[in-house]
Amino acid sequence: MTVWTAIGATALGCYLLKLLGLSIPAGLLERPGVRRYAALIPVALLAALTALQTFGHGGGLTLDARALGLAAAGLAVWRRAPFLLVVAIAVVVTALARLAG
């Protein structure tokens, strides 16, 4: 029963957030600060998720093959490689590091 209560509360919260977003005046959303903030939030959340999945393990900091793959991907992005090539480089470097280790 606790799980269904949590699911219901989450659904209600999502609905209320959606309703809140629709009730915000359009003039507020056109402000430069709000637009910049709205553009950066998804990037920050994705970066935090990537860092957590790469370096976090069991409540501590872990450096393993995933960190090498992320470093290789960062280097490829810095060199302006296409997105699919960045992903492929990260996969190959991670696989080779796991194979060697």
GROMACS .gro file of N, CA, C and O in nm:
model
  404
    1MET      N    1   0.081  -0.120   0.000
    1MET     CA    2   0.000   0.000   0.000
    1MET      C    3   0.086   0.126   0.000
    1MET      O    4   0.048   0.226  -0.059
    2THR      N    5   0.201   0.122   0.063
    2THR     CA    6   0.289   0.238   0.068
    2THR      C    7   0.340   0.275  -0.071
    2THR      O    8   0.353   0.392  -0.103
    3VAL      N    9   0.366   0.174  -0.153
    3VAL     CA   10   0.414   0.200  -0.289
    3VAL      C   11   0.308   0.274  -0.369
    3VAL      O   12   0.337   0.370  -0.441
    4TRP      N   13   0.183   0.232  -0.356
    4TRP     CA   14   0.075   0.298  -0.431
    4TRP      C   15   0.052   0.439  -0.381
    4TRP      O   16   0.018   0.528  -0.461
    5THR      N   17   0.072   0.462  -0.255
    5THR     CA   18   0.060   0.597  -0.202
    5THR      C   19   0.170   0.686  -0.261
    5THR      O   20   0.145   0.800  -0.301
    6ALA      N   21   0.291   0.633  -0.269
    6ALA     CA   22   0.402   0.709  -0.328
    6ALA      C   23   0.377   0.736  -0.476
    6ALA      O   24   0.405   0.846  -0.526
    7ILE      N   25   0.325   0.637  -0.549
    7ILE     CA   26   0.295   0.656  -0.691
    7ILE      C   27   0.186   0.762  -0.709
    7ILE      O   28   0.197   0.850  -0.795
    8GLY      N   29   0.083   0.756  -0.626
    8GLY     CA   30  -0.024   0.856  -0.634
    8GLY      C   31   0.026   0.995  -0.601
    8GLY      O   32  -0.010   1.093  -0.669
    9ALA      N   33   0.109   1.007  -0.498
    9ALA     CA   34   0.163   1.138  -0.460
    9ALA      C   35   0.254   1.194  -0.570
    9ALA      O   36   0.251   1.314  -0.600
   10THR      N   37   0.332   1.107  -0.632
   10THR     CA   38   0.420   1.150  -0.740
   10THR      C   39   0.339   1.197  -0.861
   10THR      O   40   0.369   1.300  -0.922
   11ALA      N   41   0.234   1.122  -0.895
   11ALA     CA   42   0.148   1.160  -1.007
   11ALA      C   43   0.080   1.294  -0.981
   11ALA      O   44   0.075   1.381  -1.069
   12LEU      N   45   0.030   1.312  -0.859
   12LEU     CA   46  -0.034   1.438  -0.824
   12LEU      C   47   0.066   1.553  -0.828
   12LEU      O   48   0.036   1.661  -0.880
   13GLY      N   49   0.187   1.530  -0.777
   13GLY     CA   50   0.291   1.633  -0.781
   13GLY      C   51   0.328   1.672  -0.924
   13GLY      O   52   0.344   1.790  -0.955
   14CYS      N   53   0.340   1.574  -1.011
   14CYS     CA   54   0.371   1.602  -1.153
   14CYS      C   55   0.260   1.683  -1.218
   14CYS      O   56   0.284   1.777  -1.293
   15TYR      N   57   0.135   1.645  -1.188
   15TYR     CA   58   0.022   1.719  -1.244
   15TYR      C   59   0.022   1.863  -1.196
   15TYR      O   60   0.001   1.956  -1.274
   16LEU      N   61   0.046   1.883  -1.066
   16LEU     CA   62   0.047   2.019  -1.011
   16LEU      C   63   0.161   2.102  -1.068
   16LEU      O   64   0.146   2.222  -1.093
   17LEU      N   65   0.278   2.041  -1.088
   17LEU     CA   66   0.389   2.114  -1.150
   17LEU      C   67   0.357   2.153  -1.294
   17LEU      O   68   0.389   2.263  -1.339
   18LYS      N   69   0.293   2.064  -1.367
   18LYS     CA   70   0.253   2.095  -1.504
   18LYS      C   71   0.150   2.209  -1.504
   18LYS      O   72   0.160   2.301  -1.585
   19LEU      N   73   0.054   2.204  -1.413
   19LEU     CA   74  -0.045   2.310  -1.403
   19LEU      C   75   0.019   2.443  -1.365
   19LEU      O   76  -0.016   2.547  -1.420
   20LEU      N   77   0.116   2.438  -1.275
   20LEU     CA   78   0.188   2.560  -1.236
   20LEU      C   79   0.262   2.619  -1.356
   20LEU      O   80   0.262   2.739  -1.378
   21GLY      N   81   0.326   2.533  -1.435
   21GLY     CA   82   0.398   2.580  -1.553
   21GLY      C   83   0.308   2.645  -1.655
   21GLY      O   84   0.345   2.742  -1.721
   22LEU      N   85   0.186   2.593  -1.669
   22LEU     CA   86   0.091   2.650  -1.765
   22LEU      C   87   0.031   2.781  -1.715
   22LEU      O   88  -0.018   2.861  -1.795
   23SER      N   89   0.032   2.805  -1.585
   23SER     CA   90  -0.029   2.925  -1.529
   23SER      C   91   0.068   3.042  -1.516
   23SER      O   92   0.028   3.151  -1.477
   24ILE      N   93   0.195   3.022  -1.549
   24ILE     CA   94   0.294   3.130  -1.542
   24ILE      C   95   0.271   3.225  -1.659
   24ILE      O   96   0.257   3.181  -1.774
   25PRO      N   97   0.267   3.355  -1.635
   25PRO     CA   98   0.246   3.451  -1.744
   25PRO      C   99   0.358   3.443  -1.849
   25PRO      O  100   0.475   3.422  -1.815
   26ALA      N  101   0.321   3.462  -1.974
   26ALA     CA  102   0.419   3.454  -2.083
   26ALA      C  103   0.528   3.560  -2.071
   26ALA      O  104   0.642   3.537  -2.110
   27GLY      N  105   0.493   3.676  -2.017
   27GLY     CA  106   0.591   3.784  -2.001
   27GLY      C  107   0.706   3.745  -1.909
   27GLY      O  108   0.820   3.785  -1.930
   28LEU      N  109   0.677   3.665  -1.809
   28LEU     CA  110   0.782   3.619  -1.718
   28LEU      C  111   0.878   3.524  -1.788
   28LEU      O  112   0.999   3.528  -1.765
   29LEU      N  113   0.825   3.442  -1.876
   29LEU     CA  114   0.909   3.344  -1.946
   29LEU      C  115   0.997   3.407  -2.053
   29LEU      O  116   1.092   3.345  -2.099
   30GLU      N  117   0.965   3.530  -2.094
   30GLU     CA  118   1.043   3.596  -2.198
   30GLU      C  119   1.162   3.675  -2.144
   30GLU      O  120   1.242   3.727  -2.221
   31ARG      N  121   1.177   3.683  -2.013
   31ARG     CA  122   1.291   3.756  -1.955
   31ARG      C  123   1.421   3.683  -1.987
   31ARG      O  124   1.427   3.561  -1.985
   32PRO      N  125   1.529   3.757  -2.016
   32PRO     CA  126   1.656   3.693  -2.053
   32PRO      C  127   1.712   3.601  -1.944
   32PRO      O  128   1.765   3.494  -1.974
   33GLY      N  129   1.700   3.641  -1.819
   33GLY     CA  130   1.752   3.558  -1.710
   33GLY      C  131   1.679   3.424  -1.701
   33GLY      O  132   1.741   3.320  -1.680
   34VAL      N  133   1.548   3.428  -1.717
   34VAL     CA  134   1.468   3.305  -1.710
   34VAL      C  135   1.500   3.216  -1.829
   34VAL      O  136   1.512   3.094  -1.816
   35ARG      N  137   1.515   3.275  -1.946
   35ARG     CA  138   1.547   3.195  -2.066
   35ARG      C  139   1.684   3.129  -2.053
   35ARG      O  140   1.703   3.014  -2.089
   36ARG      N  141   1.782   3.203  -2.001
   36ARG     CA  142   1.916   3.148  -1.983
   36ARG      C  143   1.914   3.035  -1.881
   36ARG      O  144   1.975   2.930  -1.900
   37TYR      N  145   1.842   3.056  -1.772
   37TYR     CA  146   1.829   2.956  -1.668
   37TYR      C  147   1.762   2.830  -1.722
   37TYR      O  148   1.808   2.718  -1.698
   38ALA      N  149   1.655   2.846  -1.799
   38ALA     CA  150   1.583   2.733  -1.855
   38ALA      C  151   1.669   2.656  -1.956
   38ALA      O  152   1.654   2.535  -1.972
   39ALA      N  153   1.758   2.725  -2.023
   39ALA     CA  154   1.846   2.658  -2.120
   39ALA      C  155   1.958   2.580  -2.050
   39ALA      O  156   2.004   2.478  -2.101
   40LEU      N  157   2.003   2.628  -1.934
   40LEU     CA  158   2.116   2.565  -1.867
   40LEU      C  159   2.078   2.452  -1.771
   40LEU      O  160   2.160   2.365  -1.743
   41ILE      N  161   1.956   2.452  -1.722
   41ILE     CA  162   1.914   2.351  -1.625
   41ILE      C  163   1.926   2.208  -1.680
   41ILE      O  164   1.981   2.121  -1.613
   42PRO      N  165   1.877   2.177  -1.801
   42PRO     CA  166   1.892   2.040  -1.851
   42PRO      C  167   2.038   1.997  -1.865
   42PRO      O  168   2.073   1.882  -1.837
   43VAL      N  169   2.124   2.089  -1.905
   43VAL     CA  170   2.266   2.057  -1.919
   43VAL      C  171   2.327   2.026  -1.783
   43VAL      O  172   2.402   1.928  -1.767
   44ALA      N  173   2.294   2.106  -1.683
   44ALA     CA  174   2.347   2.082  -1.548
   44ALA      C  175   2.297   1.950  -1.491
   44ALA      O  176   2.373   1.875  -1.428
   45LEU      N  177   2.170   1.919  -1.512
   45LEU     CA  178   2.116   1.793  -1.462
   45LEU      C  179   2.180   1.673  -1.530
   45LEU      O  180   2.211   1.572  -1.465
   46LEU      N  181   2.200   1.682  -1.661
   46LEU     CA  182   2.264   1.572  -1.733
   46LEU      C  183   2.410   1.555  -1.690
   46LEU      O  184   2.458   1.443  -1.674
   47ALA      N  185   2.479   1.666  -1.668
   47ALA     CA  186   2.618   1.658  -1.620
   47ALA      C  187   2.625   1.596  -1.480
   47ALA      O  188   2.712   1.513  -1.453
   48ALA      N  189   2.531   1.633  -1.393
   48ALA     CA  190   2.529   1.576  -1.259
   48ALA      C  191   2.499   1.427  -1.263
   48ALA      O  192   2.561   1.347  -1.192
   49LEU      N  193   2.405   1.386  -1.348
   49LEU     CA  194   2.373   1.244  -1.362
   49LEU      C  195   2.492   1.167  -1.416
   49LEU      O  196   2.524   1.058  -1.367
   50THR      N  197   2.562   1.222  -1.514
   50THR     CA  198   2.679   1.156  -1.571
   50THR      C  199   2.789   1.141  -1.465
   50THR      O  200   2.849   1.035  -1.452
   51ALA      N  201   2.814   1.247  -1.390
   51ALA     CA  202   2.917   1.241  -1.285
   51ALA      C  203   2.880   1.140  -1.177
   51ALA      O  204   2.965   1.062  -1.132
   52LEU      N  205   2.754   1.138  -1.139
   52LEU     CA  206   2.711   1.045  -1.035
   52LEU      C  207   2.725   0.900  -1.081
   52LEU      O  208   2.774   0.814  -1.008
   53GLN      N  209   2.685   0.873  -1.205
   53GLN     CA  210   2.693   0.737  -1.256
   53GLN      C  211   2.837   0.695  -1.285
   53GLN      O  212   2.869   0.577  -1.282
   54THR      N  213   2.924   0.790  -1.313
   54THR     CA  214   3.062   0.758  -1.345
   54THR      C  215   3.146   0.740  -1.219
   54THR      O  216   3.223   0.644  -1.208
   55PHE      N  217   3.134   0.831  -1.124
   55PHE     CA  218   3.224   0.832  -1.010
   55PHE      C  219   3.162   0.780  -0.880
   55PHE      O  220   3.234   0.755  -0.785
   56GLY      N  221   3.032   0.767  -0.874
   56GLY     CA  222   2.969   0.724  -0.750
   56GLY      C  223   2.943   0.575  -0.748
   56GLY      O  224   2.894   0.517  -0.845
   57HIS      N  225   2.978   0.511  -0.638
   57HIS     CA  226   2.952   0.369  -0.622
   57HIS      C  227   2.945   0.336  -0.473
   57HIS      O  228   3.044   0.353  -0.402
   58GLY      N  229   2.830   0.293  -0.428
   58GLY     CA  230   2.817   0.254  -0.288
   58GLY      C  231   2.839   0.367  -0.189
   58GLY      O  232   2.888   0.344  -0.080
   59GLY      N  233   2.804   0.487  -0.225
   59GLY     CA  234   2.819   0.600  -0.134
   59GLY      C  235   2.959   0.660  -0.130
   59GLY      O  236   2.985   0.749  -0.052
   60GLY      N  237   3.050   0.611  -0.212
   60GLY     CA  238   3.186   0.664  -0.214
   60GLY      C  239   3.229   0.703  -0.354
   60GLY      O  240   3.156   0.690  -0.450
   61LEU      N  241   3.351   0.749  -0.363
   61LEU     CA  242   3.409   0.790  -0.491
   61LEU      C  243   3.485   0.673  -0.551
   61LEU      O  244   3.564   0.608  -0.484
   62THR      N  245   3.459   0.646  -0.678
   62THR     CA  246   3.523   0.534  -0.746
   62THR      C  247   3.585   0.582  -0.877
   62THR      O  248   3.521   0.651  -0.955
   63LEU      N  249   3.709   0.548  -0.898
   63LEU     CA  250   3.775   0.576  -1.025
   63LEU      C  251   3.804   0.442  -1.092
   63LEU      O  252   3.882   0.363  -1.043
   64ASP      N  253   3.738   0.419  -1.204
   64ASP     CA  254   3.758   0.294  -1.276
   64ASP      C  255   3.755   0.321  -1.427
   64ASP      O  256   3.782   0.433  -1.470
   65ALA      N  257   3.722   0.220  -1.504
   65ALA     CA  258   3.724   0.232  -1.650
   65ALA      C  259   3.627   0.337  -1.701
   65ALA      O  260   3.652   0.401  -1.804
   66ARG      N  261   3.518   0.356  -1.630
   66ARG     CA  262   3.421   0.457  -1.674
   66ARG      C  263   3.482   0.598  -1.672
   66ARG      O  264   3.450   0.680  -1.757
   67ALA      N  265   3.568   0.625  -1.575
   67ALA     CA  266   3.633   0.756  -1.569
   67ALA      C  267   3.724   0.777  -1.690
   67ALA      O  268   3.729   0.887  -1.745
   68LEU      N  269   3.794   0.672  -1.732
   68LEU     CA  270   3.877   0.685  -1.852
   68LEU      C  271   3.792   0.709  -1.976
   68LEU      O  272   3.828   0.789  -2.063
   69GLY      N  273   3.679   0.639  -1.985
   69GLY     CA  274   3.588   0.660  -2.098
   69GLY      C  275   3.533   0.801  -2.100
   69GLY      O  276   3.523   0.863  -2.206
   70LEU      N  277   3.498   0.854  -1.984
   70LEU     CA  278   3.447   0.990  -1.976
   70LEU      C  279   3.556   1.091  -2.012
   70LEU      O  280   3.530   1.189  -2.082
   71ALA      N  281   3.678   1.066  -1.969
   71ALA     CA  282   3.789   1.155  -2.004
   71ALA      C  283   3.815   1.153  -2.155
   71ALA      O  284   3.838   1.258  -2.216
   72ALA      N  285   3.808   1.035  -2.214
   72ALA     CA  286   3.826   1.025  -2.360
   72ALA      C  287   3.715   1.097  -2.433
   72ALA      O  288   3.738   1.165  -2.534
   73ALA      N  289   3.591   1.084  -2.383
   73ALA     CA  290   3.478   1.154  -2.445
   73ALA      C  291   3.495   1.305  -2.432
   73ALA      O  292   3.468   1.380  -2.526
   74GLY      N  293   3.541   1.350  -2.316
   74GLY     CA  294   3.565   1.493  -2.296
   74GLY      C  295   3.671   1.546  -2.391
   74GLY      O  296   3.658   1.655  -2.446
   75LEU      N  297   3.776   1.467  -2.412
   75LEU     CA  298   3.880   1.507  -2.506
   75LEU      C  299   3.825   1.513  -2.649
   75LEU      O  300   3.857   1.606  -2.724
   76ALA      N  301   3.741   1.417  -2.685
   76ALA     CA  302   3.682   1.417  -2.819
   76ALA      C  303   3.588   1.536  -2.838
   76ALA      O  304   3.585   1.597  -2.945
   77VAL      N  305   3.512   1.572  -2.734
   77VAL     CA  306   3.425   1.689  -2.743
   77VAL      C  307   3.509   1.815  -2.756
   77VAL      O  308   3.476   1.904  -2.835
   78TRP      N  309   3.618   1.821  -2.680
   78TRP     CA  310   3.707   1.937  -2.689
   78TRP      C  311   3.764   1.951  -2.830
   78TRP      O  312   3.782   2.063  -2.878
   79ARG      N  313   3.791   1.839  -2.895
   79ARG     CA  314   3.843   1.841  -3.033
   79ARG      C  315   3.733   1.854  -3.137
   79ARG      O  316   3.756   1.842  -3.255
   80ARG      N  317   3.609   1.875  -3.089
   80ARG     CA  318   3.491   1.898  -3.173
   80ARG      C  319   3.456   1.779  -3.263
   80ARG      O  320   3.421   1.794  -3.380
   81ALA      N  321   3.465   1.661  -3.208
   81ALA     CA  322   3.426   1.540  -3.281
   81ALA      C  323   3.274   1.532  -3.286
   81ALA      O  324   3.205   1.583  -3.197
   82PRO      N  325   3.219   1.468  -3.388
   82PRO     CA  326   3.074   1.449  -3.395
   82PRO      C  327   3.024   1.363  -3.278
   82PRO      O  328   3.099   1.282  -3.222
   83PHE      N  329   2.898   1.380  -3.243
   83PHE     CA  330   2.842   1.316  -3.125
   83PHE      C  331   2.857   1.164  -3.127
   83PHE      O  332   2.898   1.104  -3.028
   84LEU      N  333   2.822   1.101  -3.237
   84LEU     CA  334   2.833   0.955  -3.244
   84LEU      C  335   2.977   0.907  -3.229
   84LEU      O  336   3.003   0.803  -3.170
   85LEU      N  337   3.071   0.983  -3.281
   85LEU     CA  338   3.211   0.948  -3.265
   85LEU      C  339   3.254   0.963  -3.118
   85LEU      O  340   3.330   0.881  -3.067
   86VAL      N  341   3.203   1.065  -3.050
   86VAL     CA  342   3.233   1.084  -2.907
   86VAL      C  343   3.184   0.963  -2.828
   86VAL      O  344   3.256   0.909  -2.744
   87VAL      N  345   3.062   0.919  -2.856
   87VAL     CA  346   3.006   0.802  -2.786
   87VAL      C  347   3.089   0.678  -2.817
   87VAL      O  348   3.122   0.599  -2.728
   88ALA      N  349   3.124   0.659  -2.944
   88ALA     CA  350   3.203   0.542  -2.983
   88ALA      C  351   3.340   0.542  -2.915
   88ALA      O  352   3.387   0.437  -2.868
   89ILE      N  353   3.404   0.656  -2.908
   89ILE     CA  354   3.534   0.666  -2.842
   89ILE      C  355   3.522   0.632  -2.694
   89ILE      O  356   3.603   0.557  -2.639
   90ALA      N  357   3.419   0.684  -2.629
   90ALA     CA  358   3.399   0.653  -2.487
   90ALA      C  359   3.376   0.504  -2.465
   90ALA      O  360   3.432   0.445  -2.372
   91VAL      N  361   3.298   0.442  -2.551
   91VAL     CA  362   3.271   0.298  -2.539
   91VAL      C  363   3.397   0.216  -2.559
   91VAL      O  364   3.427   0.125  -2.481
   92VAL      N  365   3.472   0.249  -2.662
   92VAL     CA  366   3.593   0.172  -2.692
   92VAL      C  367   3.697   0.188  -2.581
   92VAL      O  368   3.758   0.089  -2.537
   93VAL      N  369   3.718   0.309  -2.535
   93VAL     CA  370   3.817   0.331  -2.429
   93VAL      C  371   3.776   0.260  -2.300
   93VAL      O  372   3.858   0.197  -2.233
   94THR      N  373   3.649   0.267  -2.266
   94THR     CA  374   3.600   0.198  -2.146
   94THR      C  375   3.617   0.048  -2.159
   94THR      O  376   3.662  -0.019  -2.067
   95ALA      N  377   3.581  -0.005  -2.276
   95ALA     CA  378   3.594  -0.151  -2.298
   95ALA      C  379   3.739  -0.194  -2.292
   95ALA      O  380   3.771  -0.299  -2.232
   96LEU      N  381   3.829  -0.119  -2.353
   96LEU     CA  382   3.971  -0.155  -2.350
   96LEU      C  383   4.027  -0.147  -2.207
   96LEU      O  384   4.109  -0.231  -2.168
   97ALA      N  385   3.983  -0.046  -2.132
   97ALA     CA  386   4.031  -0.035  -1.993
   97ALA      C  387   3.981  -0.151  -1.909
   97ALA      O  388   4.053  -0.204  -1.824
   98ARG      N  389   3.858  -0.193  -1.931
   98ARG     CA  390   3.805  -0.308  -1.857
   98ARG      C  391   3.872  -0.437  -1.899
   98ARG      O  392   3.896  -0.526  -1.817
   99LEU      N  393   3.906  -0.447  -2.027
   99LEU     CA  394   3.974  -0.565  -2.078
   99LEU      C  395   4.116  -0.574  -2.020
   99LEU      O  396   4.162  -0.681  -1.982
  100ALA      N  397   4.183  -0.460  -2.010
  100ALA     CA  398   4.320  -0.458  -1.958
  100ALA      C  399   4.323  -0.478  -1.806
  100ALA      O  400   4.421  -0.526  -1.753
  101GLY      N  401   4.216  -0.434  -1.740
  101GLY     CA  402   4.216  -0.440  -1.593
  101GLY      C  403   4.158  -0.566  -1.546
  101GLY      O  404   4.173  -0.643  -1.467
   0.00000   0.00000   0.00000
